[in-house]
Coordinates of C-alpha atoms and ligand atoms in Angstrom, one line a residue:
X1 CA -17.4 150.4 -35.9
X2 CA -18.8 151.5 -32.5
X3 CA -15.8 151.0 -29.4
X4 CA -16.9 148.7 -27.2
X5 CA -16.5 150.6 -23.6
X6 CA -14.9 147.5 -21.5
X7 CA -11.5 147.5 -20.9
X8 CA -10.2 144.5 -18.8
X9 CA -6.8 143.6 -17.2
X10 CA -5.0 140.8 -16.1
X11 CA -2.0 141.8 -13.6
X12 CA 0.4 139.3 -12.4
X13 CA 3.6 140.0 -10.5
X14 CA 6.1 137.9 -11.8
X15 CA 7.1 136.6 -8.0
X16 CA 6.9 133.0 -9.8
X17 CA 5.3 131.1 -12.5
X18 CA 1.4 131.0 -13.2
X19 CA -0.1 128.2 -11.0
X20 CA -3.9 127.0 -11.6
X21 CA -4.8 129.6 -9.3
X22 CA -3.6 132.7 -11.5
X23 CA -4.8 130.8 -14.6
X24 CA -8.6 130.5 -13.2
X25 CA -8.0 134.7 -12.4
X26 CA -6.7 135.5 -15.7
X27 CA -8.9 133.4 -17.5
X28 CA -12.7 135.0 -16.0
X29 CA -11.1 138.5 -16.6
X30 CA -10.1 137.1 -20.0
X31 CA -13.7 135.6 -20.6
X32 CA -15.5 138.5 -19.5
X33 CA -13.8 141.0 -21.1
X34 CA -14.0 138.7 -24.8
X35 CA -18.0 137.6 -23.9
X36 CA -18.1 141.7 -24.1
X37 CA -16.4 142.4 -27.0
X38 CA -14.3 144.4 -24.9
X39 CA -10.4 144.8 -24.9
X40 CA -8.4 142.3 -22.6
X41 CA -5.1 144.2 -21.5
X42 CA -1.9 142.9 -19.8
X43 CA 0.3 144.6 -16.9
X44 CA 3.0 143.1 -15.3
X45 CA 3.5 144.3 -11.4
X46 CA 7.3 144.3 -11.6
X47 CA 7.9 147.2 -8.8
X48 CA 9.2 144.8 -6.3
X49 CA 12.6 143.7 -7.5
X50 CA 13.5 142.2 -4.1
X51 CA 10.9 139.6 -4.6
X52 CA 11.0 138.8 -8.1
X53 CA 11.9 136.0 -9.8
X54 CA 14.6 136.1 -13.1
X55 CA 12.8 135.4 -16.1
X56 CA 9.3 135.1 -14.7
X57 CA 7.5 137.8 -16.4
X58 CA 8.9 136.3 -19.8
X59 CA 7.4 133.2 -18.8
X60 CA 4.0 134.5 -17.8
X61 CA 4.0 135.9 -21.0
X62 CA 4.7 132.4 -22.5
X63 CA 2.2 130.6 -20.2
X64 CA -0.6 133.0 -20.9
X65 CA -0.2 132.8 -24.8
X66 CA 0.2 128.4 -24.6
X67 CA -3.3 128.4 -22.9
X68 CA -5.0 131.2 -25.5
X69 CA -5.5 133.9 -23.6
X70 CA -4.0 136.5 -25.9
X71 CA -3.8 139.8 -24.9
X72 CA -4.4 143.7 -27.0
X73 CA -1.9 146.4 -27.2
X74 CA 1.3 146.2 -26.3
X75 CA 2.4 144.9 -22.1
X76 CA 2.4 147.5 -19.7
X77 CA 5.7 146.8 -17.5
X78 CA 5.1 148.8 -14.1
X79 CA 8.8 149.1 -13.8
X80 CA 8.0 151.6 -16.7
X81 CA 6.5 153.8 -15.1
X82 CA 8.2 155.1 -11.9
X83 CA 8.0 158.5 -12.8
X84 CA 4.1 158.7 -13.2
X85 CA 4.1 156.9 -9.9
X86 CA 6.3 160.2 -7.8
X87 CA 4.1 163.1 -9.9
X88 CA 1.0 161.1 -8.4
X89 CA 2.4 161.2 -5.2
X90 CA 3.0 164.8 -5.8
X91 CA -0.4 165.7 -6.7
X92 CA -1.4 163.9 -3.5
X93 CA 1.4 165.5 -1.5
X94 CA 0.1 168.6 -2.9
X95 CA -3.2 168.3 -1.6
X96 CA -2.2 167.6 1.8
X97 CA -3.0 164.2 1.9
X98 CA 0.5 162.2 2.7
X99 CA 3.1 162.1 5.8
X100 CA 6.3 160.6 6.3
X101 CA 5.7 157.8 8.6
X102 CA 8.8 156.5 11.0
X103 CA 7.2 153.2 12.3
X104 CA 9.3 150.9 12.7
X105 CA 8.1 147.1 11.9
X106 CA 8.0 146.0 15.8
X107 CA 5.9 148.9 16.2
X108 CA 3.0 148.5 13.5
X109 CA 3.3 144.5 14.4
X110 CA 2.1 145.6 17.5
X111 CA -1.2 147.5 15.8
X112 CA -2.3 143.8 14.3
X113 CA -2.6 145.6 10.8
X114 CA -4.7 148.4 11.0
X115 CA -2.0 151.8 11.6
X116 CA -3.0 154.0 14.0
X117 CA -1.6 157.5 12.4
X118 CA 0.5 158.1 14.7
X119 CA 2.9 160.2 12.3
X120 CA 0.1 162.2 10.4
X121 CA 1.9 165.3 11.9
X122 CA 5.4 164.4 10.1
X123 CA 4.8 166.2 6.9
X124 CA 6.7 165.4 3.4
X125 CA 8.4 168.4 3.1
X126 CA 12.4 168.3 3.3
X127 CA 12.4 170.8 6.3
X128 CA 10.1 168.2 8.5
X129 CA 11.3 165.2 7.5
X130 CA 13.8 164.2 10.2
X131 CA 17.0 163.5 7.4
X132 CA 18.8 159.8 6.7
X133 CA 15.7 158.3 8.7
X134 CA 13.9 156.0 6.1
X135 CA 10.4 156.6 6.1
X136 CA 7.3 155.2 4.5
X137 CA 4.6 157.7 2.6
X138 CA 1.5 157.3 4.0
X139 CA -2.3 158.7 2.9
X140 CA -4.4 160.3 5.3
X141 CA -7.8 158.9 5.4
X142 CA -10.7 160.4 6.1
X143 CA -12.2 159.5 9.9
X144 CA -15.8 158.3 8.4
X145 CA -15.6 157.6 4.8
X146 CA -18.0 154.4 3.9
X147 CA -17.1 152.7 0.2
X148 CA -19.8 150.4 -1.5
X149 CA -19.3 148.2 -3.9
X150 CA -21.8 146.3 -5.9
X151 CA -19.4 143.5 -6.8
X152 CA -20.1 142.1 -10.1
X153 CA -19.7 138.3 -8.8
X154 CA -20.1 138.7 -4.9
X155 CA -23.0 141.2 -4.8
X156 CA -23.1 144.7 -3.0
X157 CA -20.4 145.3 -0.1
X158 CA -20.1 148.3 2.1
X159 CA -16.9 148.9 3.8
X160 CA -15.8 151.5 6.3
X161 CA -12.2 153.0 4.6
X162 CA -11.5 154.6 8.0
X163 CA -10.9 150.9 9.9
X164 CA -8.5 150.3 7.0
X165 CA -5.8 153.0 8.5
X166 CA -4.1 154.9 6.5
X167 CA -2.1 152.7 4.0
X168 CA 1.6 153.1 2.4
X169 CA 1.8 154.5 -0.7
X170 CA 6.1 154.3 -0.8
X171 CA 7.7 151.8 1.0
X172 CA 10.3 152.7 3.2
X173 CA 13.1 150.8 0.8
X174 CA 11.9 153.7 -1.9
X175 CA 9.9 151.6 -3.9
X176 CA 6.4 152.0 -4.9
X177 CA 3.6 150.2 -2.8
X178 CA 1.5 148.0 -4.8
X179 CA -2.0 150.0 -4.2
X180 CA -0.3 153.1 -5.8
X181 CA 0.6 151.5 -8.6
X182 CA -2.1 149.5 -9.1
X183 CA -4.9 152.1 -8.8
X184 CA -2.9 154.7 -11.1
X185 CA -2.3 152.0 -13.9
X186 CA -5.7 151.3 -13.4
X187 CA -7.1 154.8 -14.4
X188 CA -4.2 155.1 -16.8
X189 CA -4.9 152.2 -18.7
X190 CA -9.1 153.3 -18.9
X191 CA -9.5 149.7 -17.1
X192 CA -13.5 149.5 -16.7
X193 CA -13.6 146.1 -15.3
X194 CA -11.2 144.3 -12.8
X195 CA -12.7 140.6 -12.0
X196 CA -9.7 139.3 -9.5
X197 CA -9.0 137.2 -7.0
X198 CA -11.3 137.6 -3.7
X199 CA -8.0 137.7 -1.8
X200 CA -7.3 141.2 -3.3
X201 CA -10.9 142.6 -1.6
X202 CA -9.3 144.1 1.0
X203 CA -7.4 146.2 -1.7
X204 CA -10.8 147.1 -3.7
X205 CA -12.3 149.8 -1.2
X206 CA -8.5 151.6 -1.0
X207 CA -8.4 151.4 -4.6
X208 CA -11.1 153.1 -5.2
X209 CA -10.3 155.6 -2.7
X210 CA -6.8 156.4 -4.5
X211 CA -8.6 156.6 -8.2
X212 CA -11.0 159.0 -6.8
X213 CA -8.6 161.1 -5.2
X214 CA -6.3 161.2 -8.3
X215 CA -9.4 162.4 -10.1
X216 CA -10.4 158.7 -12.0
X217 CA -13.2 157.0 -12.5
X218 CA -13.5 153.3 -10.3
X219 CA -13.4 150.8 -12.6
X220 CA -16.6 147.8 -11.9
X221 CA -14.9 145.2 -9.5
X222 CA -15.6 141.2 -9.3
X223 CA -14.5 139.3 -7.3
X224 CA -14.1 135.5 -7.7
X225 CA -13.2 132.9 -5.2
X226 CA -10.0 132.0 -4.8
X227 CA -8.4 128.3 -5.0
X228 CA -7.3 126.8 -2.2
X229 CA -5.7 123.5 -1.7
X230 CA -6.1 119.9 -0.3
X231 CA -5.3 121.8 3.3
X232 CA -7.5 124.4 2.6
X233 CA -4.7 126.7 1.8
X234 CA -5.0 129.6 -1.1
X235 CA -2.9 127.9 -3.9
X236 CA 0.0 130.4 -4.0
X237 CA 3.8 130.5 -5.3
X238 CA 4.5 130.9 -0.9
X239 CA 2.6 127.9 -0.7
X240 CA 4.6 126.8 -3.6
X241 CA 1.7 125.7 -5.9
X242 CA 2.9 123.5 -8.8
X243 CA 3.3 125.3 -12.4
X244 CA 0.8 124.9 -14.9
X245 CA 2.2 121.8 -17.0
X246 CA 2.6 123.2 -20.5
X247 CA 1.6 119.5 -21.5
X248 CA -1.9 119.9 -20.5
X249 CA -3.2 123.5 -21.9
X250 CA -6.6 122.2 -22.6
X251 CA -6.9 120.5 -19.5
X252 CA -5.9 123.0 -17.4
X253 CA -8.2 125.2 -18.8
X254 CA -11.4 122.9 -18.2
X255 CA -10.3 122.5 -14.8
X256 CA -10.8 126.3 -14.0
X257 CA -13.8 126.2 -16.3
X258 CA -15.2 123.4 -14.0
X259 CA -14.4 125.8 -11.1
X260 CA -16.2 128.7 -12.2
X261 CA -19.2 126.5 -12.9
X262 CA -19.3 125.7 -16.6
X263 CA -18.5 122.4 -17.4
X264 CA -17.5 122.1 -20.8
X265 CA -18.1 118.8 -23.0
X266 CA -15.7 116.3 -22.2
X267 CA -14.6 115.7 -25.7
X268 CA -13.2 119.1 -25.6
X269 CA -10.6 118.1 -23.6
X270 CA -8.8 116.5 -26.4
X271 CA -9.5 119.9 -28.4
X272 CA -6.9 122.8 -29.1
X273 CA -7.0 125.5 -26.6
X274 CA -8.7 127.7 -29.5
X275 CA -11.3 125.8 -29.7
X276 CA -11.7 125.5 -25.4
X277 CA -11.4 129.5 -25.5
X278 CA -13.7 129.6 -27.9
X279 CA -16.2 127.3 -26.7
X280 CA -15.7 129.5 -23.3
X281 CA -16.7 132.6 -24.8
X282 CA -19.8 131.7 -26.1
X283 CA -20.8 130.0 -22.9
X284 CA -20.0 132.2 -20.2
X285 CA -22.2 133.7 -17.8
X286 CA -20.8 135.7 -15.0
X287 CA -23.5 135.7 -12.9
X288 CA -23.1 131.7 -12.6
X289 CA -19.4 132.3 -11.2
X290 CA -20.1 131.3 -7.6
X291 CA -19.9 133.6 -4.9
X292 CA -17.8 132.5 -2.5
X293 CA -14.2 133.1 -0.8
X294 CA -12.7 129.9 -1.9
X295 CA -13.3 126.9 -4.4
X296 CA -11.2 123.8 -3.6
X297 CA -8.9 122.3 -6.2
X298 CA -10.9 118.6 -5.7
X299 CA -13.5 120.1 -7.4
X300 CA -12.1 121.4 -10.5
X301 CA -13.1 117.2 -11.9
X302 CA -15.9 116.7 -9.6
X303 CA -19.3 118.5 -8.3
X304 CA -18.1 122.3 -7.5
X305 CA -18.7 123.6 -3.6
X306 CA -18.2 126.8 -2.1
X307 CA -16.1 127.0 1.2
X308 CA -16.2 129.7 3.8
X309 CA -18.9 132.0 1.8
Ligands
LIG401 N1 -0.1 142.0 -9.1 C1 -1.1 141.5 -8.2 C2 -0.8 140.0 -7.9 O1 -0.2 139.3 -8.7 C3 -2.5 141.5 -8.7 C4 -3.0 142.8 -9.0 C5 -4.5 143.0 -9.3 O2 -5.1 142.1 -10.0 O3 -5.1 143.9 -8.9 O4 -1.3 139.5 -6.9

């Protein structure tokens, strides 16, 4: 039997429970990958201890599995893979491309966001690093480097890297920052497809950046819109977005199907989730996700719109 060549992922961070939000992400990178035939892979982001949440990532588990969205091979736990993240760094280090960077937070609040590089001369070797001074690792961008991106929902997107600033790959309380881990689970997991959130954009053209530089191949990117709420708000465990209720599995699930533009039969709604999923995967059409920044939660029952496109 032939492999099919598409490998997707779904990978939360268990900060909190899955809201309807994270359920409409994980379930068009579920639906993609399955309308495919490809492989449908689960990582959970558990590299920031400070901000996790006891128990959460058993739960996710437990939600994903209640609304059908079943995942192949065994969960990749980031907190796993620690070491992989430092010999990256190393090969990165090794090619000149990181610095120690001093900043304090008062200082980069003052750079609104993009860093100025203002340490690129502090190299990462022990006899230039100034000792018992935490620092953040940082990669050295290149002054013009333009990314584009034909995104699989949102269409092609060009970015300039070099307005991004050069971005922290360790975090100055010696854990890993997300877009290190991220990219190099991306390219160690073979992931060919990541169709996330649009609020994780900003992270695509750095992403790709990192992969390249660590000698992977970009996985294809799409991008759908996020869920915001009755104040126009992303739906977010900050913004303390309720649970999914474990009492409604089908219904939840035709909610975000109503969001992504594919109203399924009403009757289904009395259905088990199998049949929902299944109905799903024979019905979905990516290009008919819209293409928007946001969908509102109001029109997960009623006629879809697209906010801030
Ligand atoms: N762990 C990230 C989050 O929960 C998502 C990572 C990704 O999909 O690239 O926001």
């Amino acid at each position: 039997m032939a492999v099919s060549p598409y490998i997707g992922r779904f990978a939360p961070s268990p900060t909190g429970l899955l809201h309807k939000g994270s359920l409409l992400a994980a379930l068009a990178s579920f639906l993609d990958a399955r309308a495919n035939d490809g492989q449908w892979l689960l990582r959970i982001e558990d590299i920031d201890p400070p901000r996790e949440v006891p128990g959460a990532a058993d739960r996710i588990l437990r939600q994903l599995d209640e609304h059908g969205l079943h995942w192949d091979e065994p969960v990749l736990y980031q907190s796993s893979r620690l070491s992989a993240y430092k010999y990256a760094l190393q090969q990165l280090n090794q090619a000149g491309l990181l610095y120690a960077c001093y900043c304090n937070r008062a200082r980069l609040r003052t750079l609104g966001g993009c860093y100025d590089g203002a340490c690129r001369q502090h190299q990462l070797c022990a006899s230039t690093c100034t000792p018992n001074k935490p620092y953040a690792i940082r990669i050295q961008l290149p002054e013009h480097s333009v990314i584009t991106l034909d995104d699989l929902i949102q269409g092609p997107l060009v970015f300039d890297l070099s307005k991004a600033g050069d971005f922290i790959l360790w975090r100055r309380d010696q854990l890993p920052a997300y877009q290190l881990a991220c990219s190099l689970d991306d390219g160690f997991q073979n992931v060919t497809h990541v169709i996330r959130g649009y609020d994780l954009l900003d992270s695509t053209p750095r992403q790709m950046h990192l992969l390249s530089s660590l000698g992977f191949a970009t996985p294809q990117y799409g991008h759908i819109p996020v869920l915001s709420n009755a104040q126009g708000q992303k739906l977010s465990k900050q913004n303390h977005a309720p649970e999914l209720n474990p009492d409604k599995t089908s219904s939840n699930l035709l909610d975000c199907l109503h969001l992504l533009s594919m109203p399924a039969p009403h009757e289904l709604k009395y259905s088990r989730v199998e049949e929902v999923i299944n109905w799903a995967i024979a019905h979905w059409r990516r290009h008919q996700i819209p293409s928007g920044t946001r969908v509102a939660e109001s029109d997960s029952h009623g006629k879809l719109s697209q906010k801030d496109t």
